[in-house]
mmCIF file of N, CA and C in Angstrom:
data_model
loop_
_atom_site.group_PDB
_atom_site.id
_atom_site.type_symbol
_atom_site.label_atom_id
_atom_site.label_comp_id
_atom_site.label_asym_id
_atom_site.label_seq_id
_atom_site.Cartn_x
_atom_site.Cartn_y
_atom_site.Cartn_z
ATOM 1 N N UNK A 1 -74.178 -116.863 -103.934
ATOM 2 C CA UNK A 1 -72.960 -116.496 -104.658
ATOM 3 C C UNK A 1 -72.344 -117.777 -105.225
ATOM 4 N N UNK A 2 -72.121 -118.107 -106.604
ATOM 5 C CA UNK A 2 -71.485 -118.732 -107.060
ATOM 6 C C UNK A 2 -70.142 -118.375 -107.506
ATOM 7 N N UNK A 3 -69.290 -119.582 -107.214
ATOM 8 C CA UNK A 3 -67.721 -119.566 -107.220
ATOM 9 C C UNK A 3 -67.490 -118.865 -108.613
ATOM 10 N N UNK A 4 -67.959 -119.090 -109.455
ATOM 11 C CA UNK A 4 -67.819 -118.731 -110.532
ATOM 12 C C UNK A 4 -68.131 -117.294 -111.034
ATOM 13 N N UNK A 5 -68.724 -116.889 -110.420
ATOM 14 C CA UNK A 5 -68.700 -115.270 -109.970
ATOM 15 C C UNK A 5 -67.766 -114.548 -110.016
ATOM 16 N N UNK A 6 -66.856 -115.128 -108.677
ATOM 17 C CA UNK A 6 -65.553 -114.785 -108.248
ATOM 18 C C UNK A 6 -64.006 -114.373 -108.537
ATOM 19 N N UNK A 7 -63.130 -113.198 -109.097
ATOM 20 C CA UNK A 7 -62.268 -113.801 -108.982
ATOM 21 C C UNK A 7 -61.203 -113.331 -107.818
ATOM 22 N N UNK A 8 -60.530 -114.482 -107.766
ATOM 23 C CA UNK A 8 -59.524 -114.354 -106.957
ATOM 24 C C UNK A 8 -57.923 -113.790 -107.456
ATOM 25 N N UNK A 9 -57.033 -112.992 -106.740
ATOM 26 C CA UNK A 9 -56.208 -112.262 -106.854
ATOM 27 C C UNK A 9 -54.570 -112.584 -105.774
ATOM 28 N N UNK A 10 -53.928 -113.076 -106.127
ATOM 29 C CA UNK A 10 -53.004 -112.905 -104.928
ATOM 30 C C UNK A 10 -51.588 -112.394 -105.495
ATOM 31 N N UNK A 11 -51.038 -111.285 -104.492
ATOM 32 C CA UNK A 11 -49.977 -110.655 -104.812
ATOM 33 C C UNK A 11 -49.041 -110.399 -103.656
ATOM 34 N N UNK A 12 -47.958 -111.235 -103.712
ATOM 35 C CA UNK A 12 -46.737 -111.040 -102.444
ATOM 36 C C UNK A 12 -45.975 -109.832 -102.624
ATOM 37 N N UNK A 13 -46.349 -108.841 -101.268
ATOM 38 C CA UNK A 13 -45.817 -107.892 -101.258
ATOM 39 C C UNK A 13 -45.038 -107.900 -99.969
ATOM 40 N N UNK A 14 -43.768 -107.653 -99.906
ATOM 41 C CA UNK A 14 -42.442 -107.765 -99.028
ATOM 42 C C UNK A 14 -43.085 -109.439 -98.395
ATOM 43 N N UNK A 15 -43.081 -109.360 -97.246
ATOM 44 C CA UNK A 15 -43.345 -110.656 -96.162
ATOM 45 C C UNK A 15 -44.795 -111.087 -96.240
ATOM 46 N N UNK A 16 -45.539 -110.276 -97.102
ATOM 47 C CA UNK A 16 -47.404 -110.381 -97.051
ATOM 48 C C UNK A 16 -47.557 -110.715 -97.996
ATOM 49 N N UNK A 17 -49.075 -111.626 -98.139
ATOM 50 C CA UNK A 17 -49.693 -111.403 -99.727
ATOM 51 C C UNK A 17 -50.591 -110.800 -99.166
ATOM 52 N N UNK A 18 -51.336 -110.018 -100.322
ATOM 53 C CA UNK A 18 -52.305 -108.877 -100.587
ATOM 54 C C UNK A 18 -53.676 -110.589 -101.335
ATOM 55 N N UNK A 19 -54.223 -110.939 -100.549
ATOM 56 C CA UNK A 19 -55.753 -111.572 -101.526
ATOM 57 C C UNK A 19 -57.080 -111.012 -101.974
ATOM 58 N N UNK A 20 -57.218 -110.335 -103.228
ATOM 59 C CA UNK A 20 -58.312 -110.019 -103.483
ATOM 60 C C UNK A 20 -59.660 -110.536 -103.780
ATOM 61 N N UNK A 21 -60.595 -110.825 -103.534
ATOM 62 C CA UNK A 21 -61.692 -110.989 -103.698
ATOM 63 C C UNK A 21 -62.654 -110.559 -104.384
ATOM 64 N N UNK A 22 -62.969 -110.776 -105.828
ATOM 65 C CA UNK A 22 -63.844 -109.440 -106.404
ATOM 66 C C UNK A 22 -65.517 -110.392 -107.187
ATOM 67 N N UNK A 23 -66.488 -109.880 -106.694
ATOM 68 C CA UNK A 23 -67.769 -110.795 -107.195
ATOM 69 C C UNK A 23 -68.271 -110.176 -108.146
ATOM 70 N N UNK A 24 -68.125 -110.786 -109.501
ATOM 71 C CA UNK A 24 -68.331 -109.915 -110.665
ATOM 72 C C UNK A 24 -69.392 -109.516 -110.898
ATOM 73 N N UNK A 25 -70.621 -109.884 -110.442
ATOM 74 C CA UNK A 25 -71.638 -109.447 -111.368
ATOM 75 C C UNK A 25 -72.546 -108.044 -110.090
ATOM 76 N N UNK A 26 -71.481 -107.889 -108.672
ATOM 77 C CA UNK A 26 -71.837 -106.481 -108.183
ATOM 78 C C UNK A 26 -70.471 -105.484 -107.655
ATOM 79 N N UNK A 27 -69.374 -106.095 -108.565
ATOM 80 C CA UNK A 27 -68.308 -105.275 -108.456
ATOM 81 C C UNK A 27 -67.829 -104.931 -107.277
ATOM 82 N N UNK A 28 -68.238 -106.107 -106.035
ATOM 83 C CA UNK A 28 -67.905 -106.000 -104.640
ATOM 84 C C UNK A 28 -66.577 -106.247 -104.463
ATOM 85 N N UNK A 29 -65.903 -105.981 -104.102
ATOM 86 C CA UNK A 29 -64.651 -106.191 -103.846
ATOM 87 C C UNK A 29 -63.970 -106.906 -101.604
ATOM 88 N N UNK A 30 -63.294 -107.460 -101.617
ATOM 89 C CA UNK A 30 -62.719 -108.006 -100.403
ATOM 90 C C UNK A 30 -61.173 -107.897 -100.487
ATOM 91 N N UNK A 31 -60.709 -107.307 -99.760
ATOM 92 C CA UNK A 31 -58.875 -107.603 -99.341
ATOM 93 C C UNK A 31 -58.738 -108.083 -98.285
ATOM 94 N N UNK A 32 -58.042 -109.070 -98.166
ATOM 95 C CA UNK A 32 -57.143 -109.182 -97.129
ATOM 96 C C UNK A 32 -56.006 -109.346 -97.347
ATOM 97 N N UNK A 33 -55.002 -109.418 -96.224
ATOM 98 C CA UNK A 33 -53.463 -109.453 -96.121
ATOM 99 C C UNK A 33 -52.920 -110.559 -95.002
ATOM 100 N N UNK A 34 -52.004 -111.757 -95.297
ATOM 101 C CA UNK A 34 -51.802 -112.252 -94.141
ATOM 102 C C UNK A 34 -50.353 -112.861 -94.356
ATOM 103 N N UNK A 35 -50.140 -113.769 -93.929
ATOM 104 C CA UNK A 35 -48.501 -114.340 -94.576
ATOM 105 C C UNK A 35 -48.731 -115.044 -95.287
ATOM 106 N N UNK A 36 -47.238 -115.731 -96.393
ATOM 107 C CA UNK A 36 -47.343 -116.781 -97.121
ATOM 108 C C UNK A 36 -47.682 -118.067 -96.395
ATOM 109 N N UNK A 37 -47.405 -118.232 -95.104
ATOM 110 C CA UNK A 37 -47.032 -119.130 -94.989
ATOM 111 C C UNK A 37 -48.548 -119.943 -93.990
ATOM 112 N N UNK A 38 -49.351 -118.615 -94.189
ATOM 113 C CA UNK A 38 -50.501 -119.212 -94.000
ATOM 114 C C UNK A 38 -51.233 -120.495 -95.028
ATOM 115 N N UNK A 39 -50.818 -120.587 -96.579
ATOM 116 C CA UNK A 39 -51.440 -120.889 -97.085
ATOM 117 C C UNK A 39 -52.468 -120.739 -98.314
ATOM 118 N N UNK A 40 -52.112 -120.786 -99.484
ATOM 119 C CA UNK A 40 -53.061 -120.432 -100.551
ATOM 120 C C UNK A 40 -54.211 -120.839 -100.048
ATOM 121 N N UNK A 41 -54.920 -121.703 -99.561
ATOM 122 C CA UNK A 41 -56.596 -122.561 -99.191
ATOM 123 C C UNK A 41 -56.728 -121.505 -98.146
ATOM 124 N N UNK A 42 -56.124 -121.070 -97.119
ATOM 125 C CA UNK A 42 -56.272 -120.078 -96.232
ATOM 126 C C UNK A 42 -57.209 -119.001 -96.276
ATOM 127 N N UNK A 43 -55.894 -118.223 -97.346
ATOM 128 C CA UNK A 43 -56.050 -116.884 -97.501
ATOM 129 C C UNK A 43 -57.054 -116.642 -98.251
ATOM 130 N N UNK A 44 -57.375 -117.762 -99.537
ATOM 131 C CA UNK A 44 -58.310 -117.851 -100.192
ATOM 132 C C UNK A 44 -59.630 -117.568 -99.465
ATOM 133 N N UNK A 45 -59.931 -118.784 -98.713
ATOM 134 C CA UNK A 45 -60.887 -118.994 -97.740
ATOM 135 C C UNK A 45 -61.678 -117.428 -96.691
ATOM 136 N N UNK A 46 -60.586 -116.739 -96.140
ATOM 137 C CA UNK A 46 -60.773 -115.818 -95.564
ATOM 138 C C UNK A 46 -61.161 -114.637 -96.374
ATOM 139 N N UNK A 47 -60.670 -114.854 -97.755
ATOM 140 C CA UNK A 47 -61.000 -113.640 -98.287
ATOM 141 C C UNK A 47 -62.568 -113.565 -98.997
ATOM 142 N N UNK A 48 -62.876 -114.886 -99.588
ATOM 143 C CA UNK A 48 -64.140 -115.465 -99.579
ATOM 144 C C UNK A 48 -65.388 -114.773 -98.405
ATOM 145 N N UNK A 49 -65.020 -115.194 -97.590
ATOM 146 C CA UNK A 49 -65.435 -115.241 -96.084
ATOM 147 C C UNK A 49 -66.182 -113.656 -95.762
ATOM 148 N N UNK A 50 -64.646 -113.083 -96.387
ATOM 149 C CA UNK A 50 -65.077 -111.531 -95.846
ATOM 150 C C UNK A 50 -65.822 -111.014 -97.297
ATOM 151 N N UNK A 51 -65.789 -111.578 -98.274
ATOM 152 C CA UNK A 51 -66.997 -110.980 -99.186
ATOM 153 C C UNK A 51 -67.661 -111.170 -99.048
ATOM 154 N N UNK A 52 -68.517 -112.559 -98.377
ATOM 155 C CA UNK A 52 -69.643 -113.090 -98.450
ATOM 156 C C UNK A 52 -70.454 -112.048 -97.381
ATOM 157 N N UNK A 53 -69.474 -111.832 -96.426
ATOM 158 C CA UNK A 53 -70.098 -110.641 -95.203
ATOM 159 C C UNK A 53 -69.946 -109.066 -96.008
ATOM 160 N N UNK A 54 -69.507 -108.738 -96.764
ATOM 161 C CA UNK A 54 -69.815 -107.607 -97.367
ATOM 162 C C UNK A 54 -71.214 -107.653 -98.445
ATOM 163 N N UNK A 55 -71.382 -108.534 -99.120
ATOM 164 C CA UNK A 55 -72.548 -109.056 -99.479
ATOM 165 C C UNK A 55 -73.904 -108.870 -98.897
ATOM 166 N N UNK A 56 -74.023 -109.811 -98.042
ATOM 167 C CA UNK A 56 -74.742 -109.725 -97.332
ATOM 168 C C UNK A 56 -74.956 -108.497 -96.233
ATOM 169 N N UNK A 57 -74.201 -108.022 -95.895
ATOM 170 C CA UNK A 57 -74.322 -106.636 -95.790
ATOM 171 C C UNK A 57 -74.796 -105.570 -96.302
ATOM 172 N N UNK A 58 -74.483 -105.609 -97.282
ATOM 173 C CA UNK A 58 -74.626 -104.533 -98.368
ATOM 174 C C UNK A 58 -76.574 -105.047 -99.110
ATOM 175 N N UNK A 59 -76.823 -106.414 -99.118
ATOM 176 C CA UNK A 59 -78.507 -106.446 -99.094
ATOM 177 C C UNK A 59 -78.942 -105.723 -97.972
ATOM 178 N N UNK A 60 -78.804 -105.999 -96.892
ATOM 179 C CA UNK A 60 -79.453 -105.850 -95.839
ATOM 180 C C UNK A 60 -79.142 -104.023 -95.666
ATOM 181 N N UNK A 61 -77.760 -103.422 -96.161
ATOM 182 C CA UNK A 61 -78.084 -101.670 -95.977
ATOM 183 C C UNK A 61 -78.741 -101.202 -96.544
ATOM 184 N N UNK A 62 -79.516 -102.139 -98.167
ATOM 185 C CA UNK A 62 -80.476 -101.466 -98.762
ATOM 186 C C UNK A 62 -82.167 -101.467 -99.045
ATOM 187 N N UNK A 63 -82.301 -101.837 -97.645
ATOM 188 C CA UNK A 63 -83.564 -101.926 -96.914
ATOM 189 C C UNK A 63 -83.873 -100.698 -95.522
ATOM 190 N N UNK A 64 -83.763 -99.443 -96.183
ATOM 191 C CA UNK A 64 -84.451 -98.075 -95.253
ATOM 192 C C UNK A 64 -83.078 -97.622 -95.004
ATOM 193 N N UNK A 65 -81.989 -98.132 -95.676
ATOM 194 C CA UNK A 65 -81.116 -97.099 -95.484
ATOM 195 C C UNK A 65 -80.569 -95.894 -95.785
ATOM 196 N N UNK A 66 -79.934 -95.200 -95.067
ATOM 197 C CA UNK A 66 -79.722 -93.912 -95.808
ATOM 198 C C UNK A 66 -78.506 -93.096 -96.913
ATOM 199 N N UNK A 67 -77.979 -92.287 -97.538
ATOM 200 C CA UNK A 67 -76.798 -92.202 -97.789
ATOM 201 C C UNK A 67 -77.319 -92.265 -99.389
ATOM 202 N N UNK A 68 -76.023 -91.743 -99.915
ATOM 203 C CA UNK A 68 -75.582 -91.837 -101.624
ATOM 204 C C UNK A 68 -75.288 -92.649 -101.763
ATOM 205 N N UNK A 69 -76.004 -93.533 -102.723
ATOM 206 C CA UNK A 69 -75.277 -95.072 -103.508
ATOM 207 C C UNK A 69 -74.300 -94.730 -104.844
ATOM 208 N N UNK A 70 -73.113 -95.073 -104.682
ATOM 209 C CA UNK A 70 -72.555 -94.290 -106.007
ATOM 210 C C UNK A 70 -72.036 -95.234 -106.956
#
């Protein structure tokens, strides 16, 4: 996955930001939610983090798995 792939999203809602994560070229998407005061490099980081594990996930469910891909 290149950074450049990526974009990133952040939106403060009441006491939270909302960080989106979206990898353009398989329309994967990542949220997380944590405080401001965690940190833009943070939240960034984590939200990264959890796409890269949806990613890679998502290769590995489509090796004998079952279900509607939609």
């Amino acid at each position: 996955m290149k950074d450049s792939d990526v974009i990133i999203e952040f939106i403060q809602i009441g006491a939270y930001v909302k960080v989106s994560a979206m990898h353009t070229p398989t329309m994967t998407e990542a949220v997380i939610v944590g405080p401001p005061s965690a940190g833009e490099l943070v939240l960034q980081n984590n939200a990264l983090r959890k796409l890269r594990y949806l990613l890679a996930k998502s290769e590995t469910a489509g090796e004998g798995a079952r279900g509607l891909v939609v």
